[in-house]
PDB file of C-alpha atoms in Angstrom:
ATOM      1  CA  UNK A   1       0.002   0.104  -0.234  1.00 85.00           C
ATOM      2  CA  UNK A   2       1.410   3.303  -0.989  1.00 84.00           C
ATOM      3  CA  UNK A   3       1.857   5.240   1.736  1.00 93.00           C
ATOM      4  CA  UNK A   4       3.765   8.292   3.764  1.00 96.00           C
ATOM      5  CA  UNK A   5       4.306   7.070   7.455  1.00 97.00           C
ATOM      6  CA  UNK A   6       5.273   9.539  10.431  1.00 97.00           C
ATOM      7  CA  UNK A   7       6.599   8.900  13.841  1.00 97.00           C
ATOM      8  CA  UNK A   8       5.988   9.490  16.494  1.00 96.00           C
ATOM      9  CA  UNK A   9       2.173  10.412  15.851  1.00 96.00           C
ATOM     10  CA  UNK A  10       2.198  12.467  19.291  1.00 96.00           C
ATOM     11  CA  UNK A  11       4.762  13.692  21.701  1.00 95.00           C
ATOM     12  CA  UNK A  12       5.209  15.819  24.752  1.00 95.00           C
ATOM     13  CA  UNK A  13       8.500  17.105  25.131  1.00 94.00           C
ATOM     14  CA  UNK A  14      10.444  20.137  27.105  1.00 95.00           C
ATOM     15  CA  UNK A  15      11.563  23.302  26.182  1.00 96.00           C
ATOM     16  CA  UNK A  16      15.442  22.306  24.636  1.00 95.00           C
ATOM     17  CA  UNK A  17      15.580  18.510  24.285  1.00 96.00           C
ATOM     18  CA  UNK A  18      16.249  17.426  21.125  1.00 96.00           C
ATOM     19  CA  UNK A  19      13.740  15.662  18.954  1.00 96.00           C
ATOM     20  CA  UNK A  20      13.638  14.099  15.549  1.00 97.00           C
ATOM     21  CA  UNK A  21      10.246  13.353  14.001  1.00 98.00           C
ATOM     22  CA  UNK A  22      10.653  10.668  11.121  1.00 98.00           C
ATOM     23  CA  UNK A  23       9.053  10.568   7.490  1.00 98.00           C
ATOM     24  CA  UNK A  24       9.336   7.546   5.500  1.00 98.00           C
ATOM     25  CA  UNK A  25       7.431   6.963   1.733  1.00 97.00           C
ATOM     26  CA  UNK A  26       7.406   3.677   0.043  1.00 96.00           C
ATOM     27  CA  UNK A  27       6.449   5.144  -3.434  1.00 94.00           C
ATOM     28  CA  UNK A  28       9.740   6.062  -4.679  1.00 94.00           C
ATOM     29  CA  UNK A  29       8.985   9.724  -4.622  1.00 93.00           C
ATOM     30  CA  UNK A  30      11.703  12.541  -5.563  1.00 91.00           C
ATOM     31  CA  UNK A  31       9.865  15.100  -3.822  1.00 91.00           C
ATOM     32  CA  UNK A  32       9.316  15.670  -0.100  1.00 93.00           C
ATOM     33  CA  UNK A  33       8.122  18.148   2.314  1.00 94.00           C
ATOM     34  CA  UNK A  34       7.332  19.375   5.952  1.00 96.00           C
ATOM     35  CA  UNK A  35       4.645  21.368   6.629  1.00 96.00           C
ATOM     36  CA  UNK A  36       3.168  22.548   9.984  1.00 96.00           C
ATOM     37  CA  UNK A  37      -0.638  23.607  10.412  1.00 95.00           C
ATOM     38  CA  UNK A  38      -1.448  25.902  13.172  1.00 94.00           C
ATOM     39  CA  UNK A  39      -5.330  27.079  13.663  1.00 90.00           C
ATOM     40  CA  UNK A  40      -5.779  30.528  11.814  1.00 88.00           C
ATOM     41  CA  UNK A  41      -2.612  30.189   9.899  1.00 90.00           C
ATOM     42  CA  UNK A  42      -2.789  27.202   7.964  1.00 89.00           C
ATOM     43  CA  UNK A  43      -0.544  25.004   6.482  1.00 92.00           C
ATOM     44  CA  UNK A  44       2.962  26.638   5.967  1.00 92.00           C
ATOM     45  CA  UNK A  45       5.769  24.729   4.389  1.00 92.00           C
ATOM     46  CA  UNK A  46       8.984  24.087   6.677  1.00 95.00           C
ATOM     47  CA  UNK A  47      11.594  22.446   3.822  1.00 95.00           C
ATOM     48  CA  UNK A  48      11.466  20.631   0.929  1.00 92.00           C
ATOM     49  CA  UNK A  49      13.762  18.293  -0.884  1.00 92.00           C
ATOM     50  CA  UNK A  50      13.454  17.498  -4.494  1.00 89.00           C
ATOM     51  CA  UNK A  51      16.200  14.366  -4.267  1.00 91.00           C
ATOM     52  CA  UNK A  52      19.063  12.619  -2.679  1.00 95.00           C
ATOM     53  CA  UNK A  53      20.933  15.461  -0.582  1.00 95.00           C
ATOM     54  CA  UNK A  54      18.804  18.595  -2.079  1.00 92.00           C
ATOM     55  CA  UNK A  55      17.012  20.460   0.404  1.00 94.00           C
ATOM     56  CA  UNK A  56      15.956  23.938   0.303  1.00 91.00           C
ATOM     57  CA  UNK A  57      13.807  26.287   3.038  1.00 91.00           C
ATOM     58  CA  UNK A  58       9.940  26.508   2.849  1.00 89.00           C
ATOM     59  CA  UNK A  59       8.353  29.657   4.492  1.00 87.00           C
ATOM     60  CA  UNK A  60       9.050  28.768   8.056  1.00 95.00           C
ATOM     61  CA  UNK A  61      12.375  27.228   8.463  1.00 96.00           C
ATOM     62  CA  UNK A  62      13.656  28.796  11.612  1.00 97.00           C
ATOM     63  CA  UNK A  63      14.449  26.122  14.462  1.00 97.00           C
ATOM     64  CA  UNK A  64      14.162  23.115  12.049  1.00 98.00           C
ATOM     65  CA  UNK A  65      16.812  21.031  10.155  1.00 98.00           C
ATOM     66  CA  UNK A  66      16.083  18.126   7.699  1.00 98.00           C
ATOM     67  CA  UNK A  67      18.551  15.888   5.997  1.00 97.00           C
ATOM     68  CA  UNK A  68      17.559  13.940   2.744  1.00 97.00           C
ATOM     69  CA  UNK A  69      20.814  10.883   3.097  1.00 97.00           C
ATOM     70  CA  UNK A  70      18.316   8.132   1.774  1.00 97.00           C
ATOM     71  CA  UNK A  71      15.264   8.757  -1.221  1.00 96.00           C
ATOM     72  CA  UNK A  72      12.487   7.066   1.132  1.00 97.00           C
ATOM     73  CA  UNK A  73      13.434   9.146   4.208  1.00 98.00           C
ATOM     74  CA  UNK A  74      13.259  12.971   5.181  1.00 98.00           C
ATOM     75  CA  UNK A  75      13.519  13.409   8.977  1.00 98.00           C
ATOM     76  CA  UNK A  76      12.458  16.889  10.626  1.00 98.00           C
ATOM     77  CA  UNK A  77      14.790  17.864  13.516  1.00 98.00           C
ATOM     78  CA  UNK A  78      14.180  20.276  16.374  1.00 97.00           C
ATOM     79  CA  UNK A  79      17.875  20.711  17.650  1.00 94.00           C
ATOM     80  CA  UNK A  80      16.387  22.559  20.346  1.00 96.00           C
ATOM     81  CA  UNK A  81      12.481  22.877  20.557  1.00 97.00           C
ATOM     82  CA  UNK A  82      10.309  25.808  21.799  1.00 97.00           C
ATOM     83  CA  UNK A  83       7.001  26.171  22.816  1.00 97.00           C
ATOM     84  CA  UNK A  84       6.246  28.302  19.483  1.00 96.00           C
ATOM     85  CA  UNK A  85       6.663  24.797  18.104  1.00 97.00           C
ATOM     86  CA  UNK A  86       3.902  23.131  19.493  1.00 97.00           C
ATOM     87  CA  UNK A  87       1.965  22.309  16.444  1.00 97.00           C
ATOM     88  CA  UNK A  88       0.822  19.795  14.209  1.00 96.00           C
ATOM     89  CA  UNK A  89       3.347  18.553  11.440  1.00 97.00           C
ATOM     90  CA  UNK A  90       2.775  17.104   8.033  1.00 97.00           C
ATOM     91  CA  UNK A  91       5.181  15.193   5.990  1.00 97.00           C
ATOM     92  CA  UNK A  92       4.158  14.856   2.094  1.00 94.00           C
ATOM     93  CA  UNK A  93       5.903  13.332  -1.039  1.00 93.00           C
ATOM     94  CA  UNK A  94       5.172  13.426  -4.778  1.00 90.00           C
ATOM     95  CA  UNK A  95       6.892  12.557  -7.912  1.00 84.00           C
ATOM     96  CA  UNK A  96       9.408  15.188  -9.412  1.00 74.00           C
ATOM     97  CA  UNK A  97       6.930  17.720 -11.082  1.00 67.00           C
ATOM     98  CA  UNK A  98       4.800  18.265  -7.986  1.00 65.00           C
ATOM     99  CA  UNK A  99       1.729  15.472  -8.993  1.00 78.00           C
ATOM    100  CA  UNK A 100      -0.816  14.516  -6.628  1.00 86.00           C
ATOM    101  CA  UNK A 101       0.516  15.043  -2.847  1.00 89.00           C
ATOM    102  CA  UNK A 102       0.620  12.317  -0.497  1.00 92.00           C
ATOM    103  CA  UNK A 103       0.591  13.468   2.635  1.00 93.00           C
ATOM    104  CA  UNK A 104       1.445  11.218   6.067  1.00 95.00           C
ATOM    105  CA  UNK A 105      -1.146  11.154   9.244  1.00 94.00           C
ATOM    106  CA  UNK A 106       0.490  13.900  11.069  1.00 96.00           C
ATOM    107  CA  UNK A 107       2.459  13.986  14.160  1.00 97.00           C
ATOM    108  CA  UNK A 108       0.962  16.119  17.252  1.00 96.00           C
ATOM    109  CA  UNK A 109       4.113  17.800  19.003  1.00 97.00           C
ATOM    110  CA  UNK A 110       3.631  19.747  22.357  1.00 97.00           C
ATOM    111  CA  UNK A 111       6.641  21.615  23.636  1.00 96.00           C
ATOM    112  CA  UNK A 112       6.546  22.571  27.440  1.00 95.00           C
TER     113      UNK A 112
ATOM    114  CA  UNK B   1       4.418  36.259  -3.176  1.00 83.00           C
ATOM    115  CA  UNK B   2       1.961  33.810  -3.942  1.00 88.00           C
ATOM    116  CA  UNK B   3      -1.234  34.268  -1.661  1.00 92.00           C
ATOM    117  CA  UNK B   4      -4.088  31.655  -1.341  1.00 95.00           C
ATOM    118  CA  UNK B   5      -7.522  32.788  -0.049  1.00 96.00           C
ATOM    119  CA  UNK B   6     -10.800  30.855   0.642  1.00 97.00           C
ATOM    120  CA  UNK B   7     -13.574  32.572   1.709  1.00 95.00           C
ATOM    121  CA  UNK B   8     -15.977  31.676   3.357  1.00 94.00           C
ATOM    122  CA  UNK B   9     -13.858  29.660   6.321  1.00 95.00           C
ATOM    123  CA  UNK B  10     -16.825  27.688   7.189  1.00 96.00           C
ATOM    124  CA  UNK B  11     -19.869  26.425   5.389  1.00 96.00           C
ATOM    125  CA  UNK B  12     -23.245  24.549   6.453  1.00 97.00           C
ATOM    126  CA  UNK B  13     -25.681  22.926   3.730  1.00 96.00           C
ATOM    127  CA  UNK B  14     -28.502  20.487   4.003  1.00 96.00           C
ATOM    128  CA  UNK B  15     -28.032  17.275   2.615  1.00 97.00           C
ATOM    129  CA  UNK B  16     -28.616  16.702  -1.307  1.00 97.00           C
ATOM    130  CA  UNK B  17     -27.490  20.502  -1.958  1.00 96.00           C
ATOM    131  CA  UNK B  18     -24.851  21.212  -4.695  1.00 97.00           C
ATOM    132  CA  UNK B  19     -22.359  23.397  -3.654  1.00 95.00           C
ATOM    133  CA  UNK B  20     -19.397  25.450  -4.812  1.00 97.00           C
ATOM    134  CA  UNK B  21     -16.139  26.174  -2.627  1.00 97.00           C
ATOM    135  CA  UNK B  22     -13.799  29.170  -4.063  1.00 97.00           C
ATOM    136  CA  UNK B  23     -10.161  29.296  -4.303  1.00 98.00           C
ATOM    137  CA  UNK B  24      -8.552  32.433  -5.389  1.00 98.00           C
ATOM    138  CA  UNK B  25      -4.689  33.276  -5.932  1.00 96.00           C
ATOM    139  CA  UNK B  26      -2.723  36.424  -6.512  1.00 95.00           C
ATOM    140  CA  UNK B  27      -0.325  34.871  -9.005  1.00 90.00           C
ATOM    141  CA  UNK B  28      -1.149  33.538 -12.103  1.00 89.00           C
ATOM    142  CA  UNK B  29       2.305  31.842 -12.838  1.00 87.00           C
ATOM    143  CA  UNK B  30       1.348  28.184 -11.374  1.00 88.00           C
ATOM    144  CA  UNK B  31       2.408  25.325 -12.168  1.00 86.00           C
ATOM    145  CA  UNK B  32      -0.914  23.016 -11.161  1.00 90.00           C
ATOM    146  CA  UNK B  33      -3.608  23.764  -8.234  1.00 94.00           C
ATOM    147  CA  UNK B  34      -4.680  20.821  -6.043  1.00 94.00           C
ATOM    148  CA  UNK B  35      -7.735  20.463  -3.815  1.00 97.00           C
ATOM    149  CA  UNK B  36      -7.538  18.220  -0.577  1.00 96.00           C
ATOM    150  CA  UNK B  37      -9.757  17.258   1.635  1.00 97.00           C
ATOM    151  CA  UNK B  38      -9.115  16.942   5.530  1.00 96.00           C
ATOM    152  CA  UNK B  39     -10.895  15.046   7.842  1.00 94.00           C
ATOM    153  CA  UNK B  40     -10.445  15.947  11.722  1.00 88.00           C
ATOM    154  CA  UNK B  41      -7.216  14.799  13.240  1.00 83.00           C
ATOM    155  CA  UNK B  42      -5.904  13.290   9.852  1.00 87.00           C
ATOM    156  CA  UNK B  43      -3.827  14.162   7.175  1.00 89.00           C
ATOM    157  CA  UNK B  44      -4.943  15.504   4.010  1.00 93.00           C
ATOM    158  CA  UNK B  45      -5.994  13.660   1.130  1.00 93.00           C
ATOM    159  CA  UNK B  46      -5.581  14.766  -2.598  1.00 92.00           C
ATOM    160  CA  UNK B  47      -9.061  15.247  -4.617  1.00 96.00           C
ATOM    161  CA  UNK B  48      -8.297  16.698  -7.705  1.00 96.00           C
ATOM    162  CA  UNK B  49      -5.270  18.137  -9.348  1.00 93.00           C
ATOM    163  CA  UNK B  50      -5.450  20.476 -12.412  1.00 94.00           C
ATOM    164  CA  UNK B  51      -2.300  21.434 -14.447  1.00 90.00           C
ATOM    165  CA  UNK B  52      -2.244  24.973 -15.426  1.00 89.00           C
ATOM    166  CA  UNK B  53      -2.777  23.911 -19.112  1.00 91.00           C
ATOM    167  CA  UNK B  54      -6.135  22.548 -18.056  1.00 93.00           C
ATOM    168  CA  UNK B  55      -9.753  23.467 -17.300  1.00 95.00           C
ATOM    169  CA  UNK B  56     -11.116  21.299 -15.022  1.00 95.00           C
ATOM    170  CA  UNK B  57     -10.769  17.634 -13.712  1.00 95.00           C
ATOM    171  CA  UNK B  58     -13.648  15.448 -12.235  1.00 96.00           C
ATOM    172  CA  UNK B  59     -13.743  12.887  -9.745  1.00 95.00           C
ATOM    173  CA  UNK B  60     -17.203  11.191  -9.192  1.00 96.00           C
ATOM    174  CA  UNK B  61     -19.324  14.305  -7.869  1.00 97.00           C
ATOM    175  CA  UNK B  62     -16.524  16.449  -7.443  1.00 97.00           C
ATOM    176  CA  UNK B  63     -15.549  18.813 -10.382  1.00 97.00           C
ATOM    177  CA  UNK B  64     -12.842  21.300 -10.402  1.00 97.00           C
ATOM    178  CA  UNK B  65     -12.253  24.452 -12.460  1.00 97.00           C
ATOM    179  CA  UNK B  66      -9.180  26.331 -13.429  1.00 97.00           C
ATOM    180  CA  UNK B  67      -9.371  29.711 -14.482  1.00 96.00           C
ATOM    181  CA  UNK B  68      -5.615  30.941 -14.642  1.00 93.00           C
ATOM    182  CA  UNK B  69      -6.445  34.597 -15.700  1.00 92.00           C
ATOM    183  CA  UNK B  70      -8.667  35.288 -12.973  1.00 95.00           C
ATOM    184  CA  UNK B  71      -6.873  33.951  -9.966  1.00 95.00           C
ATOM    185  CA  UNK B  72      -9.556  31.411  -9.405  1.00 97.00           C
ATOM    186  CA  UNK B  73     -10.539  27.734  -8.782  1.00 98.00           C
ATOM    187  CA  UNK B  74     -13.826  26.421  -8.121  1.00 98.00           C
ATOM    188  CA  UNK B  75     -15.045  23.061  -6.574  1.00 98.00           C
ATOM    189  CA  UNK B  76     -18.294  21.960  -7.396  1.00 98.00           C
ATOM    190  CA  UNK B  77     -19.831  19.120  -5.068  1.00 98.00           C
ATOM    191  CA  UNK B  78     -22.907  17.380  -6.750  1.00 97.00           C
ATOM    192  CA  UNK B  79     -25.649  16.327  -4.215  1.00 97.00           C
ATOM    193  CA  UNK B  80     -23.516  16.579  -1.003  1.00 97.00           C
ATOM    194  CA  UNK B  81     -24.029  13.875   1.716  1.00 97.00           C
ATOM    195  CA  UNK B  82     -23.119  14.129   5.167  1.00 97.00           C
ATOM    196  CA  UNK B  83     -19.924  11.799   4.808  1.00 96.00           C
ATOM    197  CA  UNK B  84     -18.477  14.854   2.503  1.00 97.00           C
ATOM    198  CA  UNK B  85     -17.889  16.933   5.815  1.00 97.00           C
ATOM    199  CA  UNK B  86     -14.685  17.595   6.146  1.00 97.00           C
ATOM    200  CA  UNK B  87     -12.116  20.826   5.534  1.00 97.00           C
ATOM    201  CA  UNK B  88     -11.229  21.807   1.806  1.00 98.00           C
ATOM    202  CA  UNK B  89      -8.015  23.024   1.106  1.00 97.00           C
ATOM    203  CA  UNK B  90      -6.595  24.739  -2.310  1.00 96.00           C
ATOM    204  CA  UNK B  91      -2.875  24.424  -3.189  1.00 94.00           C
ATOM    205  CA  UNK B  92      -0.646  26.312  -6.154  1.00 92.00           C
ATOM    206  CA  UNK B  93       2.603  25.608  -7.058  1.00 87.00           C
ATOM    207  CA  UNK B  94       4.806  28.042  -9.022  1.00 78.00           C
ATOM    208  CA  UNK B  95       5.674  27.742 -12.593  1.00 63.00           C
ATOM    209  CA  UNK B  96       9.022  25.681 -13.148  1.00 58.00           C
ATOM    210  CA  UNK B  97       7.379  22.852 -10.603  1.00 52.00           C
ATOM    211  CA  UNK B  98       9.340  21.054  -7.985  1.00 51.00           C
ATOM    212  CA  UNK B  99       9.154  24.175  -5.285  1.00 64.00           C
ATOM    213  CA  UNK B 100       7.028  25.196  -2.904  1.00 73.00           C
ATOM    214  CA  UNK B 101       3.264  24.582  -2.792  1.00 82.00           C
ATOM    215  CA  UNK B 102       1.198  27.376  -1.030  1.00 89.00           C
ATOM    216  CA  UNK B 103      -1.971  26.310   0.709  1.00 93.00           C
ATOM    217  CA  UNK B 104      -5.055  28.819   1.628  1.00 95.00           C
ATOM    218  CA  UNK B 105      -6.419  28.151   4.999  1.00 95.00           C
ATOM    219  CA  UNK B 106      -9.211  25.804   4.143  1.00 96.00           C
ATOM    220  CA  UNK B 107     -13.266  25.871   3.908  1.00 97.00           C
ATOM    221  CA  UNK B 108     -14.765  23.753   6.605  1.00 96.00           C
ATOM    222  CA  UNK B 109     -18.130  22.071   5.399  1.00 97.00           C
ATOM    223  CA  UNK B 110     -20.696  20.871   7.077  1.00 97.00           C
ATOM    224  CA  UNK B 111     -23.701  18.932   5.418  1.00 97.00           C
ATOM    225  CA  UNK B 112     -26.508  18.101   7.621  1.00 96.00           C
ATOM    226  CA  UNK B 113     -28.847  15.253   7.480  1.00 95.00           C
TER     227      UNK B 113
END
């Protein structure tokens, strides 16, 4: 089954404690992206990647890092989480040329 | 900078009604436009994708149109059902592809039995 898998789905952490949200897709997609969704602000792009070792900033990259060492994986790293990073995070993937976008189920992160 | 607007933010209709959801964007140099559905607490599911060279796409009771020159897209839902209740988002990608998508904030639809 074609899918984008995110882990963890729910996480409560404390300010400053490094964490990683993993994202994996099984569709051999070149393009992968991370979004955060906040009430009243909608979906905003954090980072995206067009292929292995190729990443670029989205609209709200501050406080986040990503890496793309393998085609199927695109982890999101919060080196020193802060409360303003409390949000619902989505990973998505598609073919190169941005076709139909496939989303993961989301990861709800709370930073205390 | 591309801006995508969806108005109204919420809509409530009786079951069986045909309805139109609107999406407007400020920069007509788009690569494609997608409509998504999001159920509470869930990820987004792609409903329809319209390439910039196309005028419309259809899937079942859904029909999406695109007018690049006026910066508008509409999602038409025929014979609405309670199961259609969800948030509907549109998103546009820039010309040149392989780049950022800009999302609207969505329209929360409630279909009353």
